[in-house]
XYZ file of C-alpha atoms in Angstrom:
489
model
C 0.000 0.000 0.000
C 1.327 3.437 -0.934
C 2.462 5.593 1.943
C -0.049 8.285 2.889
C 1.026 11.692 1.581
C 0.835 14.473 4.168
C 1.018 17.883 2.435
C 1.572 19.744 5.722
C 4.541 17.534 6.558
C 6.032 18.226 3.132
C 5.540 21.978 3.533
C 7.287 21.917 6.904
C 10.126 19.812 5.495
C 10.536 22.278 2.641
C 10.481 25.200 5.069
C 13.252 23.751 7.251
C 15.470 22.697 4.344
C 18.828 24.459 4.809
C 19.385 24.787 1.055
C 16.095 26.661 0.681
C 16.859 28.821 3.704
C 20.336 29.943 2.644
C 19.309 30.732 -0.927
C 16.270 32.635 0.346
C 18.536 34.664 2.626
C 20.817 35.405 -0.319
C 17.862 36.734 -2.327
C 16.913 39.009 0.570
C 20.524 40.148 0.990
C 20.409 41.506 -2.573
C 17.412 43.630 -1.609
C 19.080 44.883 1.579
C 22.214 45.782 -0.377
C 20.046 47.802 -2.740
C 18.595 49.734 0.187
C 22.083 50.359 1.514
C 23.140 51.755 -1.854
C 20.191 54.180 -1.718
C 21.227 55.399 1.748
C 25.006 55.159 1.555
C 25.501 57.867 4.162
C 23.478 56.084 6.862
C 24.832 53.277 9.050
C 23.363 49.832 8.355
C 22.510 48.079 11.628
C 21.131 44.526 11.916
C 18.499 43.965 14.563
C 19.842 40.951 16.418
C 19.533 38.109 16.054
C 17.666 37.664 12.789
C 18.953 40.798 11.052
C 22.559 39.575 11.136
C 21.767 37.024 8.397
C 20.798 39.796 5.978
C 23.528 42.382 6.533
C 26.919 41.959 4.921
C 29.520 42.593 7.651
C 31.545 44.624 5.160
C 28.591 46.997 4.840
C 27.052 46.850 8.324
C 28.091 48.960 11.282
C 29.614 47.036 14.170
C 26.993 48.326 16.600
C 24.563 45.967 18.315
C 20.827 46.600 18.221
C 18.306 44.403 19.960
C 14.697 45.505 19.579
C 12.489 42.624 20.665
C 9.293 41.902 18.771
C 7.647 40.924 22.065
C 7.862 44.576 23.178
C 5.568 45.330 20.247
C 3.159 42.425 20.557
C -0.467 43.433 20.938
C -1.274 44.231 24.565
C 2.362 43.702 25.576
C 3.760 46.992 24.285
C 6.593 48.445 26.268
C 9.828 50.396 26.493
C 12.185 48.164 28.430
C 15.057 49.965 30.162
C 17.030 46.695 30.141
C 16.868 46.818 26.343
C 17.011 50.582 25.971
C 19.347 50.660 22.935
C 20.301 54.186 23.974
C 23.835 53.722 22.644
C 22.271 54.111 19.193
C 21.236 57.722 19.818
C 24.794 58.992 19.347
C 25.072 56.902 16.160
C 21.898 58.510 14.796
C 23.076 62.013 15.701
C 26.537 61.512 14.212
C 25.158 60.195 10.911
C 21.873 62.157 10.755
C 19.874 58.922 10.596
C 20.126 55.144 10.711
C 18.930 52.012 8.872
C 17.747 48.943 10.812
C 17.350 45.529 9.159
C 15.114 42.692 10.340
C 12.751 40.101 8.891
C 9.651 38.120 9.740
C 8.059 34.835 8.798
C 4.833 34.335 6.846
C 1.709 36.127 7.963
C 3.221 39.610 8.196
C 5.009 42.004 5.905
C 6.831 43.823 8.722
C 7.980 42.301 12.029
C 6.591 43.818 15.225
C 10.103 44.952 16.159
C 10.070 47.311 13.157
C 6.375 48.220 13.062
C 5.924 48.908 16.787
C 8.966 48.391 19.036
C 11.192 50.853 17.155
C 8.402 53.438 16.684
C 7.771 53.245 20.446
C 11.518 53.720 21.001
C 11.549 56.797 18.755
C 8.543 58.427 20.388
C 9.660 57.689 23.953
C 13.090 59.169 23.308
C 11.537 62.214 21.627
C 9.299 62.778 24.636
C 12.114 62.230 27.118
C 14.051 65.015 25.390
C 11.386 67.494 26.494
C 11.712 66.266 30.071
C 15.536 66.271 30.186
C 15.998 69.454 28.168
C 13.356 72.072 29.101
C 14.798 74.535 26.591
C 13.522 72.411 23.683
C 10.585 74.118 21.943
C 7.612 71.873 22.714
C 5.496 73.393 19.952
C 8.041 72.522 17.281
C 9.072 69.153 18.710
C 7.152 66.215 17.212
C 6.436 63.475 19.760
C 3.805 61.600 17.762
C 3.811 57.823 17.460
C 4.298 56.903 13.804
C 3.437 53.343 12.795
C 2.873 51.749 9.352
C -0.899 51.878 8.724
C -0.865 48.592 6.801
C 0.496 46.778 9.878
C -0.832 48.733 12.855
C -4.442 49.851 13.123
C -5.328 53.359 14.270
C -6.968 51.843 17.359
C -3.777 50.026 18.340
C -1.740 53.149 17.668
C -4.021 55.098 20.019
C -3.739 52.455 22.725
C 0.056 52.535 22.573
C 0.132 56.340 22.509
C -1.666 56.530 25.859
C 1.302 54.843 27.547
C 4.157 56.755 25.931
C 4.427 59.467 28.600
C 4.660 56.809 31.319
C 7.644 55.200 29.589
C 9.202 58.586 28.818
C 8.974 59.547 32.507
C 10.751 56.318 33.477
C 13.518 56.967 30.959
C 13.915 60.642 31.873
C 14.146 59.813 35.586
C 16.679 56.994 35.025
C 20.457 57.332 35.355
C 20.957 56.873 31.607
C 22.722 59.646 29.713
C 20.544 61.025 26.928
C 22.483 62.889 24.242
C 20.485 65.896 23.082
C 18.865 65.332 19.700
C 19.039 68.192 17.169
C 15.553 67.214 15.986
C 13.073 64.388 16.682
C 13.454 60.804 15.500
C 11.013 59.711 12.785
C 10.578 56.101 11.608
C 10.071 55.070 7.973
C 9.522 51.592 6.522
C 10.843 49.819 3.464
C 9.895 46.309 2.302
C 10.443 44.445 -0.996
C 6.943 45.649 -1.932
C 7.915 49.324 -1.549
C 7.602 50.992 -4.950
C 9.818 53.979 -4.136
C 12.129 54.647 -1.221
C 11.666 57.702 1.014
C 13.769 60.667 -0.106
C 15.371 63.210 2.178
C 16.312 66.072 -0.121
C 17.156 68.685 2.482
C 20.542 68.793 4.074
C 20.889 67.132 7.461
C 21.066 70.511 9.193
C 17.749 71.606 7.632
C 15.631 68.538 8.347
C 12.828 68.579 10.865
C 13.541 64.976 11.863
C 16.247 62.302 11.927
C 15.149 59.369 9.716
C 15.070 55.926 11.339
C 14.613 53.622 8.358
C 13.210 50.183 9.176
C 13.931 47.600 6.471
C 11.948 44.348 6.435
C 14.202 42.168 4.303
C 11.885 39.369 3.201
C 9.199 39.364 0.556
C 5.749 38.436 1.838
C 4.637 35.250 0.074
C 1.584 33.007 0.302
C 1.983 30.310 2.979
C 5.516 31.602 3.558
C 7.033 29.719 0.577
C 7.343 30.333 -3.155
C 9.185 28.180 -5.686
C 11.977 29.713 -7.754
C 13.043 28.596 -11.241
C 16.654 28.451 -10.023
C 15.842 25.307 -8.059
C 14.893 26.336 -4.537
C 11.799 27.317 -2.628
C 11.863 30.871 -1.313
C 11.064 30.880 2.440
C 9.941 34.169 3.925
C 11.933 35.208 6.991
C 14.502 32.450 6.547
C 16.918 33.982 9.062
C 14.418 33.604 11.893
C 14.845 30.807 14.464
C 17.997 29.394 12.868
C 18.244 26.804 15.660
C 15.437 24.921 13.892
C 17.127 24.624 10.507
C 20.725 25.829 10.675
C 22.418 22.608 11.894
C 24.593 24.827 14.092
C 25.289 27.407 11.398
C 25.506 31.024 12.605
C 25.432 34.327 10.703
C 29.177 34.717 11.350
C 30.015 31.342 9.780
C 27.568 31.974 6.923
C 29.173 35.268 5.964
C 32.697 33.868 6.297
C 31.862 31.042 3.836
C 28.921 32.507 1.927
C 30.141 31.791 -1.610
C 31.073 28.209 -0.798
C 27.757 27.508 0.895
C 25.676 28.979 -1.922
C 27.602 27.124 -4.637
C 27.262 23.726 -2.935
C 24.640 21.343 -4.409
C 21.653 20.592 -2.217
C 22.674 16.982 -1.532
C 26.172 17.981 -0.384
C 25.213 21.020 1.695
C 24.570 19.294 5.075
C 28.045 17.709 4.981
C 29.707 21.017 4.088
C 27.863 22.795 6.900
C 28.926 20.111 9.391
C 32.546 20.459 8.234
C 32.522 24.238 8.601
C 30.966 24.086 12.049
C 33.430 21.434 13.213
C 36.313 23.532 11.936
C 34.996 26.644 13.672
C 34.452 24.724 16.905
C 37.930 23.196 16.909
C 39.523 26.605 16.419
C 37.664 28.142 19.349
C 37.899 25.145 21.701
C 40.179 24.974 24.698
C 40.504 22.760 27.717
C 39.000 25.390 29.955
C 36.640 27.461 27.853
C 33.641 26.216 25.945
C 33.520 26.723 22.172
C 31.908 29.966 21.084
C 32.114 32.487 18.303
C 35.305 34.484 18.719
C 34.547 38.086 17.872
C 37.939 39.524 18.716
C 36.363 42.290 20.777
C 38.194 43.814 23.692
C 36.407 43.797 27.063
C 33.841 46.564 27.510
C 34.429 48.698 30.576
C 31.670 50.221 32.697
C 32.389 53.918 32.269
C 30.516 55.020 35.388
C 32.982 53.087 37.577
C 36.004 54.332 35.586
C 36.297 50.996 33.748
C 37.371 49.190 36.917
C 34.843 46.469 35.982
C 34.751 45.129 32.417
C 32.622 42.546 30.576
C 33.653 40.063 27.912
C 32.912 36.682 26.384
C 35.016 33.719 27.457
C 36.528 33.223 24.013
C 37.486 36.888 23.690
C 39.474 36.844 26.946
C 41.022 33.417 26.367
C 44.054 34.682 24.382
C 44.985 37.087 27.206
C 44.853 34.603 30.085
C 48.387 33.259 29.659
C 49.898 36.753 29.601
C 47.297 39.085 31.142
C 47.755 42.851 30.936
C 49.283 44.469 34.029
C 46.927 44.898 36.984
C 44.131 42.891 35.359
C 42.194 40.107 37.086
C 39.570 37.768 35.679
C 36.376 36.118 36.868
C 35.256 33.452 34.386
C 31.818 31.859 34.612
C 31.184 28.936 32.287
C 28.188 26.624 32.095
C 29.066 22.971 31.519
C 27.128 19.732 31.148
C 28.226 17.449 33.928
C 27.779 13.680 33.490
C 26.504 11.418 36.198
C 26.700 12.153 39.893
C 29.050 15.129 39.544
C 26.140 17.164 38.243
C 24.777 17.098 41.755
C 28.064 18.034 43.349
C 29.380 21.402 44.318
C 32.174 22.319 41.929
C 34.744 24.665 43.387
C 35.974 27.596 41.349
C 39.319 26.935 39.742
C 42.053 28.993 38.153
C 43.620 28.108 34.777
C 46.671 26.760 36.568
C 44.562 24.142 38.359
C 43.865 20.839 36.647
C 40.496 19.369 35.806
C 41.270 16.473 38.165
C 40.967 18.714 41.206
C 38.840 16.937 43.813
C 35.291 18.036 44.298
C 34.924 19.626 47.665
C 33.671 22.642 49.537
C 34.005 26.078 47.991
C 37.567 27.322 48.628
C 38.486 30.569 50.293
C 37.460 33.354 47.906
C 40.555 35.502 48.370
C 42.957 33.892 45.928
C 46.544 34.827 45.125
C 45.833 34.034 41.478
C 44.678 36.729 39.080
C 41.968 34.438 37.692
C 38.964 32.869 39.344
C 37.020 30.371 37.270
C 33.670 28.718 37.812
C 32.343 25.741 35.900
C 28.726 25.607 36.906
C 26.159 22.939 36.027
C 23.765 23.895 33.273
C 19.985 23.765 33.464
C 17.975 24.310 36.610
C 20.965 23.881 38.917
C 22.900 26.794 37.439
C 20.970 29.557 39.195
C 21.140 27.825 42.585
C 24.893 27.468 42.157
C 25.099 31.083 40.995
C 23.393 32.328 44.168
C 25.080 30.114 46.736
C 28.575 29.729 45.296
C 29.409 32.101 42.459
C 28.296 35.376 44.024
C 29.599 34.668 47.566
C 33.006 33.668 46.139
C 33.381 36.058 43.209
C 32.475 39.300 44.989
C 35.144 39.101 47.739
C 37.677 38.080 45.057
C 36.735 41.130 42.982
C 36.969 43.383 46.051
C 40.431 42.078 46.883
C 41.652 42.761 43.353
C 40.079 46.212 43.157
C 41.642 47.166 46.489
C 45.087 46.234 45.166
C 44.658 48.415 42.084
C 43.543 45.775 39.585
C 40.775 46.151 37.065
C 38.530 43.088 36.859
C 37.218 41.464 33.672
C 34.096 39.338 34.220
C 33.361 36.896 31.406
C 30.731 34.299 30.531
C 29.892 32.571 27.215
C 27.726 35.426 25.916
C 28.822 38.438 28.018
C 25.097 39.098 28.395
C 23.830 37.215 31.427
C 25.858 35.562 34.194
C 28.856 37.867 33.838
C 26.508 40.848 34.033
C 25.026 39.432 37.227
C 28.463 39.134 38.856
C 29.485 42.615 37.694
C 26.198 44.063 38.933
C 26.666 42.506 42.377
C 30.197 43.887 42.633
C 29.303 47.390 41.473
C 26.296 47.566 43.804
C 28.310 46.324 46.787
C 31.671 48.069 46.351
C 30.959 51.367 44.553
C 29.107 54.387 45.905
C 26.361 56.359 44.186
C 28.953 58.348 42.230
C 30.678 55.237 40.902
C 33.681 55.582 43.216
C 35.217 52.386 44.594
C 34.790 52.234 48.388
C 35.354 48.527 49.002
C 33.996 46.218 51.657
C 35.665 48.093 54.506
C 33.426 51.084 53.963
C 29.934 51.194 55.370
C 27.511 49.040 53.416
C 25.788 51.319 50.879
C 22.058 51.746 51.189
C 20.918 49.065 48.790
C 17.438 48.669 47.378
C 15.934 47.321 44.187
C 16.055 50.857 42.808
C 19.764 51.358 43.532
C 20.538 47.954 42.023
C 18.457 48.893 38.989
C 20.478 52.103 38.673
C 23.750 50.138 38.777
C 22.373 47.916 36.005
C 21.681 51.042 33.969
C 25.342 51.994 34.384
C 26.338 48.643 32.924
C 23.880 48.716 30.022
C 24.906 52.265 29.098
C 28.499 51.111 28.539
C 27.889 47.503 27.491
C 24.858 47.501 25.169
C 24.862 43.737 24.635
C 24.286 43.177 28.373
C 20.848 41.599 28.710
C 20.641 39.612 31.960
C 17.714 37.272 32.426
C 15.058 37.985 35.002
C 16.238 34.948 36.934
C 19.819 36.221 37.135
C 18.649 39.657 38.304
C 16.419 38.022 40.880
C 19.392 36.060 42.250
C 21.530 39.209 42.472
C 18.761 41.042 44.323
C 18.324 38.074 46.628
C 22.041 37.911 47.389
C 22.376 41.629 48.086
C 19.090 42.260 49.897
C 18.364 39.002 51.747
C 20.059 37.532 54.815
C 22.113 34.450 53.968
C 19.957 32.037 55.962
C 16.841 33.200 54.087
C 18.223 32.671 50.587
C 16.570 29.838 48.711
């Protein structure tokens, strides 16, 4: 009997086919490049993560942007200070505008990040200017919420508009620096269906607004797929959710080997991808640090504390560990999968000079003579318990001891976004006063509250835009700093 044909299964299989995905991305890249040619003077910024697939690194600006679509979802609109993207204001001012690139899967022409999250960002910043800079002429300053009418109804626009002042008040009253805009931000939208691109004829010094151009890279197609005569099926929003189809491929690896990947026949592509990923992994592997994408970036210092605390990824600090810069100490936090019973054991922090065969035992004294303190913490649910009860109580005194002896301290984790931010936040809240001056543990304990901790986080985000700690990590930091030890869970 013939096997039953399931059309939905075939559609899904076609959608997740890596050959279709990469060639669809390449088609969209051609469109994005065309937009970039039309606005050569404006920086091209991918909205992470999806936008990185569509922006050629040789064209794109090395500035992170992370506008979440969830902040624009219906009924969930918001301006999140933990994802403020305020570092982009100076980029917009310097270049008299900016171009953001993102994409979305079938069902929409423009992703919510471009149709609502960025417009909210523009309007909130425009309104906060009036609150921070009273000399700005309110009559001439446009604070309206502009959204694409084909994607956002007038009713939804009105609902969002009612909350803009609330978010602007929160931003204006925060510790974030807000560079003064010469004129308001104004979003515009471009998709493959756009017949003509917006034109800005006047000189930058004569415009009444700074253009924030939102480019949705993918063509909207029926059911999200459309067959091409060149032998692939075009998948709308192919760069989205690459964990489902990419076989481990990342935008960085794609762009490094783009021509080879696109010239490989469909049948051979999975093997080529596996080879490239294995090669990339072997180059970034070490006995102590988990494989990750090596960006070559130097650690980012927190300016408010005079760069005494810095953040980095594990792979970016790895080359400096054998010969660290003078007066530099390291706290490394890595998540590892532990087999068998050791996953339930307490793993002491180790330094690079200590071997992996070190016996499992109680947490050692935190004040080490070494310049490096390393944690290998169990992944999954156990990681946050270990973070609260072992990482923070050990790392913070270590950091204090190094700061007191004149060292700067680099805190690193796989992404430089979460656990390392939590450690840095705990140290800054505990050992620096309200002006960002190091006072150490010998000084009187600063008056800590959720608000003061939130302010210290704002210091970090202002200098390290990629910092995006999870709610769970922030909760553990608050618990450690504000709760007596015997009451911690």
